[in-house]
């Protein structure tokens, strides 16, 4: 078992080591068996008569006839030494040649095993790359593998069937949210109309008008909640079409929607827009900018400030919204983008470290879907969000989006306004 923090070997490397080890072990066994068989064969075949020269044979016959036994024994011993030396030389050369051949073939086996393992694992790399690209917005992608119906192909088919089920489940969930929101719009519209008529009527007493005014405010909050649910459901879908959209134009349009709100809150907005063009849905991008600016104005202080920037940084387009306000604890940063959550001032964290200063119910500040919609829009456009609490209070939220491949529209290099 690999210890945590130790070196991590890939499957390809492990397969290569297994192939190479098995080959070397098999080659060593083969060399050993060949060596032993050669020794046995040489012991049987290397005899005195086989290796003695014709002169030696003639001399032995002469000695045998003359009866010179001592010289015969000496010649036999000399012949045995020659045979033993020849056997040793042959076996040593055989062993050296076998070992060199085994090492050379072992290196070739490791290299070939590495290449073959890579080709065998290539379909798994395709499965992994597809799984990394998948998100809730592009579950329609499928793994396409060419080849025989083997175990890897079965894995890819099983993964595709799982994606089919997930895609149907997410589609059903989004359709339910959208349909429910649409169905709730009608009775809320009727209620708002009735309440507005009651407020406009002179025959109703002041108590009734006061009640109607309260109910009208609740209805407006419910309508904003439904509108947020619709936008959230739409923003989590994959984009059907992408348009080259200049971020400065998006921010200017968003600022037009929030001029009155910033004036009422007595918040100064400083804007500096540098050219940056992204590819996406202009409506969703505008909603993203509106929600960021609305959040910056709403969670601010009297005589507060908001700084808005656009431009290009590290190969990505960025939209940055920085605001003053109360200090935001670092433990709340991870939850501010969750649906139906808002900051509640001056609440310490729970003993387990979770953010107690959050509320999940509606209030006059909104439905708690603004930053959730921002995150959904950014995700569907393939971007990221950086959120940093300011030491002086407030947040610095930076949205990074991929640049558009199309050329940017002509625009002023920078626009400054207060």
Tab-separated table of C-alpha atoms in Angstrom:
chain	number	residue	atom	x	y	z
A	1	UNK	CA	0.000	0.000	0.000
A	2	UNK	CA	1.345	3.424	-0.935
A	3	UNK	CA	1.803	5.624	2.089
A	4	UNK	CA	0.100	9.038	2.002
A	5	UNK	CA	2.409	11.628	0.552
A	6	UNK	CA	4.659	9.041	-1.118
A	7	UNK	CA	5.481	8.926	-4.825
A	8	UNK	CA	2.517	8.174	-7.038
A	9	UNK	CA	3.115	5.782	-9.915
A	10	UNK	CA	0.770	5.875	-12.853
A	11	UNK	CA	-0.963	2.752	-14.112
A	12	UNK	CA	1.166	2.920	-17.244
A	13	UNK	CA	4.383	2.894	-15.191
A	14	UNK	CA	3.140	0.067	-12.991
A	15	UNK	CA	2.170	-2.022	-16.016
A	16	UNK	CA	5.571	-1.348	-17.571
A	17	UNK	CA	7.330	-2.469	-14.390
A	18	UNK	CA	5.197	-5.612	-14.271
A	19	UNK	CA	5.873	-6.417	-17.942
A	20	UNK	CA	9.619	-5.805	-17.531
A	21	UNK	CA	9.864	-7.794	-14.300
A	22	UNK	CA	7.998	-10.750	-15.733
A	23	UNK	CA	10.182	-10.721	-18.839
A	24	UNK	CA	13.408	-10.538	-16.837
A	25	UNK	CA	12.323	-13.352	-14.499
A	26	UNK	CA	11.254	-15.516	-17.443
A	27	UNK	CA	14.492	-14.762	-19.284
A	28	UNK	CA	16.560	-15.620	-16.199
A	29	UNK	CA	14.739	-18.960	-15.833
A	30	UNK	CA	15.245	-19.643	-19.550
A	31	UNK	CA	18.980	-18.852	-19.328
A	32	UNK	CA	19.339	-21.106	-16.264
A	33	UNK	CA	17.526	-24.021	-17.875
A	34	UNK	CA	19.530	-23.606	-21.094
A	35	UNK	CA	22.775	-23.532	-19.117
A	36	UNK	CA	21.926	-26.729	-17.209
A	37	UNK	CA	20.849	-28.573	-20.345
A	38	UNK	CA	24.059	-27.516	-22.091
A	39	UNK	CA	26.144	-28.795	-19.171
A	40	UNK	CA	24.381	-32.165	-19.247
A	41	UNK	CA	24.714	-32.430	-22.984
A	42	UNK	CA	28.432	-31.623	-22.866
A	43	UNK	CA	29.023	-34.112	-20.055
A	44	UNK	CA	27.528	-36.843	-22.196
A	45	UNK	CA	29.104	-35.926	-25.512
A	46	UNK	CA	32.617	-34.730	-24.561
A	47	UNK	CA	34.512	-38.056	-24.360
A	48	UNK	CA	38.134	-38.938	-24.905
A	49	UNK	CA	37.508	-40.462	-28.276
A	50	UNK	CA	35.427	-37.465	-29.415
A	51	UNK	CA	38.019	-34.794	-28.569
A	52	UNK	CA	41.375	-36.640	-29.033
A	53	UNK	CA	43.344	-35.721	-32.119
A	54	UNK	CA	44.337	-38.450	-34.672
A	55	UNK	CA	47.971	-38.177	-33.519
A	56	UNK	CA	46.928	-38.706	-29.910
A	57	UNK	CA	44.828	-41.726	-30.861
A	58	UNK	CA	47.722	-43.296	-32.780
A	59	UNK	CA	50.062	-42.682	-29.871
A	60	UNK	CA	47.634	-44.215	-27.420
A	61	UNK	CA	47.320	-47.308	-29.521
A	62	UNK	CA	51.112	-47.607	-29.700
A	63	UNK	CA	51.419	-47.221	-25.964
A	64	UNK	CA	48.704	-49.759	-25.391
A	65	UNK	CA	50.551	-52.256	-27.578
A	66	UNK	CA	53.955	-51.601	-25.937
A	67	UNK	CA	52.417	-51.712	-22.440
A	68	UNK	CA	53.591	-48.246	-21.260
A	69	UNK	CA	50.812	-47.654	-18.703
A	70	UNK	CA	52.264	-44.557	-16.979
A	71	UNK	CA	52.500	-42.522	-20.123
A	72	UNK	CA	49.008	-43.671	-21.043
A	73	UNK	CA	47.647	-42.387	-17.746
A	74	UNK	CA	49.453	-39.058	-18.193
A	75	UNK	CA	48.043	-38.593	-21.654
A	76	UNK	CA	44.549	-39.385	-20.415
A	77	UNK	CA	44.848	-36.842	-17.614
A	78	UNK	CA	46.070	-34.217	-20.071
A	79	UNK	CA	43.168	-34.965	-22.387
A	80	UNK	CA	40.707	-34.647	-19.483
A	81	UNK	CA	42.134	-31.239	-18.569
A	82	UNK	CA	41.794	-30.088	-22.150
A	83	UNK	CA	38.197	-31.270	-22.270
A	84	UNK	CA	37.361	-29.571	-18.942
A	85	UNK	CA	38.961	-26.307	-20.099
A	86	UNK	CA	37.033	-26.429	-23.353
A	87	UNK	CA	33.805	-27.098	-21.476
A	88	UNK	CA	34.497	-24.190	-19.129
A	89	UNK	CA	35.264	-21.833	-22.000
A	90	UNK	CA	32.169	-22.854	-23.928
A	91	UNK	CA	29.875	-22.567	-20.900
A	92	UNK	CA	31.357	-19.205	-19.861
A	93	UNK	CA	30.903	-17.813	-23.346
A	94	UNK	CA	27.346	-19.188	-23.447
A	95	UNK	CA	26.517	-17.633	-20.075
A	96	UNK	CA	27.969	-14.230	-20.981
A	97	UNK	CA	26.184	-14.162	-24.320
A	98	UNK	CA	22.901	-15.186	-22.694
A	99	UNK	CA	23.150	-12.516	-19.989
A	100	UNK	CA	23.976	-9.757	-22.477
A	101	UNK	CA	21.137	-10.869	-24.735
A	102	UNK	CA	18.765	-11.020	-21.752
A	103	UNK	CA	19.660	-7.489	-20.645
A	104	UNK	CA	19.306	-6.059	-24.151
A	105	UNK	CA	15.981	-7.787	-24.671
A	106	UNK	CA	14.903	-6.723	-21.177
A	107	UNK	CA	15.469	-3.056	-22.022
A	108	UNK	CA	13.600	-3.516	-25.303
A	109	UNK	CA	10.787	-5.273	-23.438
A	110	UNK	CA	10.472	-2.363	-20.990
A	111	UNK	CA	10.357	0.183	-23.822
A	112	UNK	CA	7.877	-1.874	-25.850
A	113	UNK	CA	5.815	-2.520	-22.721
A	114	UNK	CA	5.671	1.212	-21.980
A	115	UNK	CA	4.482	1.972	-25.512
A	116	UNK	CA	1.962	-0.884	-25.529
A	117	UNK	CA	0.655	0.078	-22.081
A	118	UNK	CA	0.127	3.622	-23.318
A	119	UNK	CA	-1.864	2.396	-26.299
A	120	UNK	CA	-3.868	0.033	-24.102
A	121	UNK	CA	-4.663	2.807	-21.605
A	122	UNK	CA	-5.483	5.453	-24.217
A	123	UNK	CA	-9.243	4.684	-24.054
A	124	UNK	CA	-9.116	5.170	-20.279
A	125	UNK	CA	-7.517	8.580	-20.826
A	126	UNK	CA	-10.451	9.416	-23.100
A	127	UNK	CA	-12.907	8.385	-20.383
A	128	UNK	CA	-11.017	10.452	-17.783
A	129	UNK	CA	-10.809	13.547	-20.005
A	130	UNK	CA	-14.524	13.373	-20.754
A	131	UNK	CA	-15.380	12.962	-17.070
A	132	UNK	CA	-13.270	16.033	-16.215
A	133	UNK	CA	-15.043	18.143	-18.821
A	134	UNK	CA	-18.499	17.139	-17.668
A	135	UNK	CA	-20.599	19.341	-15.465
A	136	UNK	CA	-24.285	19.852	-14.891
A	137	UNK	CA	-24.461	22.070	-17.961
A	138	UNK	CA	-22.871	19.688	-20.500
A	139	UNK	CA	-24.062	16.247	-19.486
A	140	UNK	CA	-25.065	15.701	-23.105
A	141	UNK	CA	-21.464	14.791	-24.007
A	142	UNK	CA	-20.720	11.109	-24.477
A	143	UNK	CA	-17.606	8.948	-24.635
A	144	UNK	CA	-16.940	7.691	-28.156
A	145	UNK	CA	-14.534	4.730	-28.296
A	146	UNK	CA	-13.603	2.803	-31.401
A	147	UNK	CA	-12.464	-0.767	-31.050
A	148	UNK	CA	-13.589	-4.223	-29.957
A	149	UNK	CA	-16.250	-4.765	-27.329
A	150	UNK	CA	-13.798	-5.405	-24.503
A	151	UNK	CA	-13.768	-4.450	-20.830
A	152	UNK	CA	-12.794	-0.829	-21.526
A	153	UNK	CA	-15.575	-0.460	-24.096
A	154	UNK	CA	-18.024	-1.911	-21.558
A	155	UNK	CA	-16.803	0.659	-19.011
A	156	UNK	CA	-17.353	3.506	-21.495
A	157	UNK	CA	-20.849	2.233	-22.370
A	158	UNK	CA	-21.741	1.951	-18.678
A	159	UNK	CA	-20.468	5.480	-18.105
A	160	UNK	CA	-22.554	6.755	-21.024
A	161	UNK	CA	-25.687	5.093	-19.649
A	162	UNK	CA	-25.017	6.697	-16.275
A	163	UNK	CA	-24.682	10.083	-18.004
A	164	UNK	CA	-28.026	9.490	-19.726
A	165	UNK	CA	-29.705	8.928	-16.371
A	166	UNK	CA	-28.024	11.968	-14.816
A	167	UNK	CA	-28.936	14.154	-17.778
A	168	UNK	CA	-32.589	13.102	-17.564
A	169	UNK	CA	-32.609	13.719	-13.806
A	170	UNK	CA	-31.111	17.212	-14.108
A	171	UNK	CA	-33.409	18.085	-17.008
A	172	UNK	CA	-36.415	16.973	-14.986
A	173	UNK	CA	-35.260	19.048	-12.031
A	174	UNK	CA	-34.724	22.168	-14.138
A	175	UNK	CA	-38.068	21.708	-15.909
A	176	UNK	CA	-39.797	21.325	-12.557
A	177	UNK	CA	-38.273	24.560	-11.232
A	178	UNK	CA	-39.129	26.429	-14.415
A	179	UNK	CA	-42.671	25.063	-14.623
A	180	UNK	CA	-43.353	25.651	-10.942
A	181	UNK	CA	-42.059	29.208	-11.224
A	182	UNK	CA	-44.227	29.864	-14.254
A	183	UNK	CA	-47.280	28.406	-12.533
A	184	UNK	CA	-46.692	30.568	-9.451
A	185	UNK	CA	-46.402	33.726	-11.482
A	186	UNK	CA	-50.093	33.796	-12.398
A	187	UNK	CA	-51.606	33.812	-8.870
A	188	UNK	CA	-48.993	36.303	-7.682
A	189	UNK	CA	-49.816	38.605	-10.570
A	190	UNK	CA	-53.505	38.365	-9.696
A	191	UNK	CA	-52.760	39.059	-6.026
A	192	UNK	CA	-50.642	42.085	-6.904
A	193	UNK	CA	-53.410	43.464	-9.141
A	194	UNK	CA	-56.044	43.022	-6.415
A	195	UNK	CA	-53.808	44.686	-3.833
A	196	UNK	CA	-53.008	47.607	-6.116
A	197	UNK	CA	-56.751	48.096	-6.749
A	198	UNK	CA	-57.362	47.996	-2.993
A	199	UNK	CA	-54.688	50.636	-2.422
A	200	UNK	CA	-56.063	52.847	-5.168
A	201	UNK	CA	-59.680	52.628	-3.950
A	202	UNK	CA	-60.899	55.531	-1.827
A	203	UNK	CA	-63.643	53.474	-0.166
A	204	UNK	CA	-61.227	51.210	1.740
A	205	UNK	CA	-60.297	52.304	5.271
A	206	UNK	CA	-56.646	53.148	6.128
A	207	UNK	CA	-56.235	49.856	8.015
A	208	UNK	CA	-57.095	47.896	4.874
A	209	UNK	CA	-54.719	49.979	2.777
A	210	UNK	CA	-51.936	49.454	5.304
A	211	UNK	CA	-52.515	45.686	5.192
A	212	UNK	CA	-52.639	45.768	1.404
A	213	UNK	CA	-49.348	47.676	1.347
A	214	UNK	CA	-47.672	45.028	3.525
A	215	UNK	CA	-49.083	42.212	1.391
A	216	UNK	CA	-47.967	44.014	-1.753
A	217	UNK	CA	-44.415	44.112	-0.425
A	218	UNK	CA	-44.540	40.387	0.325
A	219	UNK	CA	-45.892	39.718	-3.146
A	220	UNK	CA	-43.063	41.722	-4.693
A	221	UNK	CA	-40.518	39.674	-2.762
A	222	UNK	CA	-42.159	36.443	-3.905
A	223	UNK	CA	-42.096	37.670	-7.496
A	224	UNK	CA	-38.382	38.404	-7.181
A	225	UNK	CA	-37.883	34.937	-5.760
A	226	UNK	CA	-39.690	33.320	-8.681
A	227	UNK	CA	-37.798	35.467	-11.179
A	228	UNK	CA	-34.554	34.390	-9.510
A	229	UNK	CA	-35.544	30.729	-9.705
A	230	UNK	CA	-36.317	31.110	-13.408
A	231	UNK	CA	-32.989	32.797	-14.049
A	232	UNK	CA	-31.142	30.183	-11.998
A	233	UNK	CA	-32.829	27.334	-13.882
A	234	UNK	CA	-31.993	28.948	-17.204
A	235	UNK	CA	-28.396	29.792	-16.303
A	236	UNK	CA	-27.647	26.179	-15.311
A	237	UNK	CA	-28.492	24.955	-18.804
A	238	UNK	CA	-25.878	24.650	-21.500
A	239	UNK	CA	-25.667	27.671	-23.786
A	240	UNK	CA	-27.410	27.048	-27.099
A	241	UNK	CA	-25.533	29.877	-28.823
A	242	UNK	CA	-22.589	32.076	-27.887
A	243	UNK	CA	-22.146	35.670	-28.985
A	244	UNK	CA	-19.041	37.835	-28.735
A	245	UNK	CA	-20.042	40.210	-25.944
A	246	UNK	CA	-17.957	43.190	-24.744
A	247	UNK	CA	-17.895	43.264	-20.946
A	248	UNK	CA	-17.881	47.097	-20.767
A	249	UNK	CA	-21.232	47.205	-22.591
A	250	UNK	CA	-22.628	44.620	-20.201
A	251	UNK	CA	-21.528	46.652	-17.177
A	252	UNK	CA	-22.935	49.906	-18.586
A	253	UNK	CA	-26.302	48.254	-19.151
A	254	UNK	CA	-26.221	46.824	-15.612
A	255	UNK	CA	-25.383	50.250	-14.157
A	256	UNK	CA	-28.406	51.756	-15.899
A	257	UNK	CA	-30.614	49.379	-13.902
A	258	UNK	CA	-29.017	50.319	-10.578
A	259	UNK	CA	-28.620	54.103	-10.779
A	260	UNK	CA	-31.685	54.794	-8.629
A	261	UNK	CA	-30.812	52.102	-6.117
A	262	UNK	CA	-27.271	53.468	-5.663
A	263	UNK	CA	-28.609	56.999	-5.177
A	264	UNK	CA	-31.154	55.858	-2.597
A	265	UNK	CA	-28.469	53.955	-0.700
A	266	UNK	CA	-26.128	56.977	-0.896
A	267	UNK	CA	-23.373	54.834	-2.423
A	268	UNK	CA	-20.838	56.221	-4.887
A	269	UNK	CA	-19.982	53.945	-7.829
A	270	UNK	CA	-16.599	54.365	-9.500
A	271	UNK	CA	-16.310	52.683	-12.886
A	272	UNK	CA	-13.220	52.023	-14.951
A	273	UNK	CA	-13.836	49.823	-17.979
A	274	UNK	CA	-11.069	48.452	-20.176
A	275	UNK	CA	-11.887	46.470	-23.336
A	276	UNK	CA	-12.574	42.762	-22.820
A	277	UNK	CA	-14.720	40.534	-25.011
A	278	UNK	CA	-16.140	37.181	-23.939
A	279	UNK	CA	-18.174	34.582	-25.773
A	280	UNK	CA	-21.526	33.814	-24.194
A	281	UNK	CA	-25.125	34.814	-23.618
A	282	UNK	CA	-25.412	38.617	-23.282
A	283	UNK	CA	-28.626	38.391	-21.236
A	284	UNK	CA	-27.106	36.026	-18.679
A	285	UNK	CA	-23.893	38.039	-18.529
A	286	UNK	CA	-25.900	41.199	-17.890
A	287	UNK	CA	-27.835	39.443	-15.126
A	288	UNK	CA	-24.513	38.359	-13.611
A	289	UNK	CA	-23.254	41.962	-13.606
A	290	UNK	CA	-26.565	43.294	-12.238
A	291	UNK	CA	-26.533	40.823	-9.358
A	292	UNK	CA	-22.905	41.604	-8.485
A	293	UNK	CA	-23.565	45.347	-8.478
A	294	UNK	CA	-26.846	44.975	-6.606
A	295	UNK	CA	-25.119	42.871	-3.963
A	296	UNK	CA	-22.308	45.447	-3.656
A	297	UNK	CA	-24.794	48.314	-3.205
A	298	UNK	CA	-27.180	46.468	-0.914
A	299	UNK	CA	-24.520	45.151	1.478
A	300	UNK	CA	-22.838	48.510	1.915
A	301	UNK	CA	-22.881	51.429	4.302
A	302	UNK	CA	-24.090	54.993	4.049
A	303	UNK	CA	-21.562	57.063	2.124
A	304	UNK	CA	-20.056	53.793	0.966
A	305	UNK	CA	-18.262	53.140	-2.292
A	306	UNK	CA	-18.320	50.554	-5.064
A	307	UNK	CA	-15.488	50.061	-7.568
A	308	UNK	CA	-16.201	48.330	-10.875
A	309	UNK	CA	-13.427	47.211	-13.221
A	310	UNK	CA	-13.218	45.239	-16.444
A	311	UNK	CA	-10.213	44.217	-18.506
A	312	UNK	CA	-7.910	41.347	-19.405
A	313	UNK	CA	-5.697	39.547	-16.906
A	314	UNK	CA	-3.562	36.439	-17.435
A	315	UNK	CA	-5.306	35.605	-20.700
A	316	UNK	CA	-8.832	35.907	-19.269
A	317	UNK	CA	-11.422	38.650	-19.264
A	318	UNK	CA	-12.349	39.863	-15.808
A	319	UNK	CA	-15.158	41.763	-14.141
A	320	UNK	CA	-14.288	42.982	-10.659
A	321	UNK	CA	-16.729	44.501	-8.188
A	322	UNK	CA	-15.331	45.820	-4.896
A	323	UNK	CA	-17.449	47.423	-2.195
A	324	UNK	CA	-17.147	48.854	1.271
A	325	UNK	CA	-19.292	47.517	4.096
A	326	UNK	CA	-19.013	45.486	7.237
A	327	UNK	CA	-16.135	43.044	7.613
A	328	UNK	CA	-16.965	39.617	6.204
A	329	UNK	CA	-15.410	36.683	8.122
A	330	UNK	CA	-13.410	34.260	6.040
A	331	UNK	CA	-15.563	31.317	7.164
A	332	UNK	CA	-18.568	32.847	5.375
A	333	UNK	CA	-16.878	33.192	1.987
A	334	UNK	CA	-17.517	29.560	1.051
A	335	UNK	CA	-21.285	29.827	1.564
A	336	UNK	CA	-22.287	33.208	0.158
A	337	UNK	CA	-22.837	31.671	-3.291
A	338	UNK	CA	-25.285	29.051	-2.000
A	339	UNK	CA	-28.991	29.528	-2.842
A	340	UNK	CA	-31.261	31.231	-0.286
A	341	UNK	CA	-28.382	32.376	1.900
A	342	UNK	CA	-27.528	35.883	3.023
A	343	UNK	CA	-25.145	37.410	5.490
A	344	UNK	CA	-26.570	38.175	8.879
A	345	UNK	CA	-24.528	40.839	10.670
A	346	UNK	CA	-22.561	40.291	13.850
A	347	UNK	CA	-23.115	36.588	14.360
A	348	UNK	CA	-20.161	34.444	15.506
A	349	UNK	CA	-19.507	31.020	14.001
A	350	UNK	CA	-20.808	27.883	15.657
A	351	UNK	CA	-18.561	25.711	17.770
A	352	UNK	CA	-18.066	23.340	14.829
A	353	UNK	CA	-16.705	26.166	12.659
A	354	UNK	CA	-19.717	26.497	10.371
A	355	UNK	CA	-21.169	29.877	9.531
A	356	UNK	CA	-23.923	30.678	11.990
A	357	UNK	CA	-24.259	34.140	10.526
A	358	UNK	CA	-26.356	32.970	7.589
A	359	UNK	CA	-30.090	32.890	7.042
A	360	UNK	CA	-32.066	30.884	4.538
A	361	UNK	CA	-35.406	32.688	4.527
A	362	UNK	CA	-36.572	35.625	2.519
A	363	UNK	CA	-36.245	39.183	3.724
A	364	UNK	CA	-36.542	42.685	2.474
A	365	UNK	CA	-32.988	42.420	1.174
A	366	UNK	CA	-33.957	39.871	-1.449
A	367	UNK	CA	-34.515	36.195	-2.043
A	368	UNK	CA	-30.929	35.088	-1.507
A	369	UNK	CA	-30.434	33.947	-5.110
A	370	UNK	CA	-28.315	36.811	-6.475
A	371	UNK	CA	-24.847	35.347	-5.993
A	372	UNK	CA	-26.132	31.826	-6.715
A	373	UNK	CA	-27.184	33.062	-10.137
A	374	UNK	CA	-23.774	34.701	-10.554
A	375	UNK	CA	-22.033	31.412	-9.863
A	376	UNK	CA	-24.344	29.498	-12.204
A	377	UNK	CA	-23.781	32.000	-15.038
A	378	UNK	CA	-20.023	31.938	-14.547
A	379	UNK	CA	-19.959	28.124	-14.465
A	380	UNK	CA	-21.955	27.765	-17.663
A	381	UNK	CA	-19.537	30.174	-19.384
A	382	UNK	CA	-16.516	28.157	-18.197
A	383	UNK	CA	-15.240	30.850	-15.838
A	384	UNK	CA	-14.177	31.117	-12.216
A	385	UNK	CA	-14.907	33.419	-9.291
A	386	UNK	CA	-12.386	34.871	-6.841
A	387	UNK	CA	-13.807	36.250	-3.599
A	388	UNK	CA	-11.559	38.073	-1.160
A	389	UNK	CA	-12.768	39.865	2.022
A	390	UNK	CA	-11.358	43.368	2.431
A	391	UNK	CA	-9.659	44.144	5.759
A	392	UNK	CA	-11.478	47.494	5.838
A	393	UNK	CA	-14.829	45.777	5.275
A	394	UNK	CA	-16.708	44.568	2.240
A	395	UNK	CA	-15.758	42.139	-0.496
A	396	UNK	CA	-13.711	42.066	-3.673
A	397	UNK	CA	-15.396	39.691	-6.145
A	398	UNK	CA	-13.609	39.009	-9.434
A	399	UNK	CA	-15.232	37.031	-12.241
A	400	UNK	CA	-12.777	35.500	-14.731
A	401	UNK	CA	-14.173	34.430	-18.122
A	402	UNK	CA	-12.483	32.965	-21.227
A	403	UNK	CA	-11.728	35.517	-23.893
A	404	UNK	CA	-13.700	35.385	-27.120
A	405	UNK	CA	-11.913	34.135	-30.222
A	406	UNK	CA	-13.648	36.837	-32.234
A	407	UNK	CA	-12.105	40.316	-32.353
A	408	UNK	CA	-13.310	42.802	-29.797
A	409	UNK	CA	-15.635	45.579	-30.839
A	410	UNK	CA	-14.244	49.075	-31.072
A	411	UNK	CA	-14.526	50.739	-27.660
A	412	UNK	CA	-12.751	53.415	-25.676
A	413	UNK	CA	-9.642	52.161	-23.903
A	414	UNK	CA	-11.079	53.160	-20.524
A	415	UNK	CA	-14.078	54.957	-19.105
A	416	UNK	CA	-13.986	56.605	-15.680
A	417	UNK	CA	-17.086	57.805	-13.872
A	418	UNK	CA	-18.211	58.536	-10.366
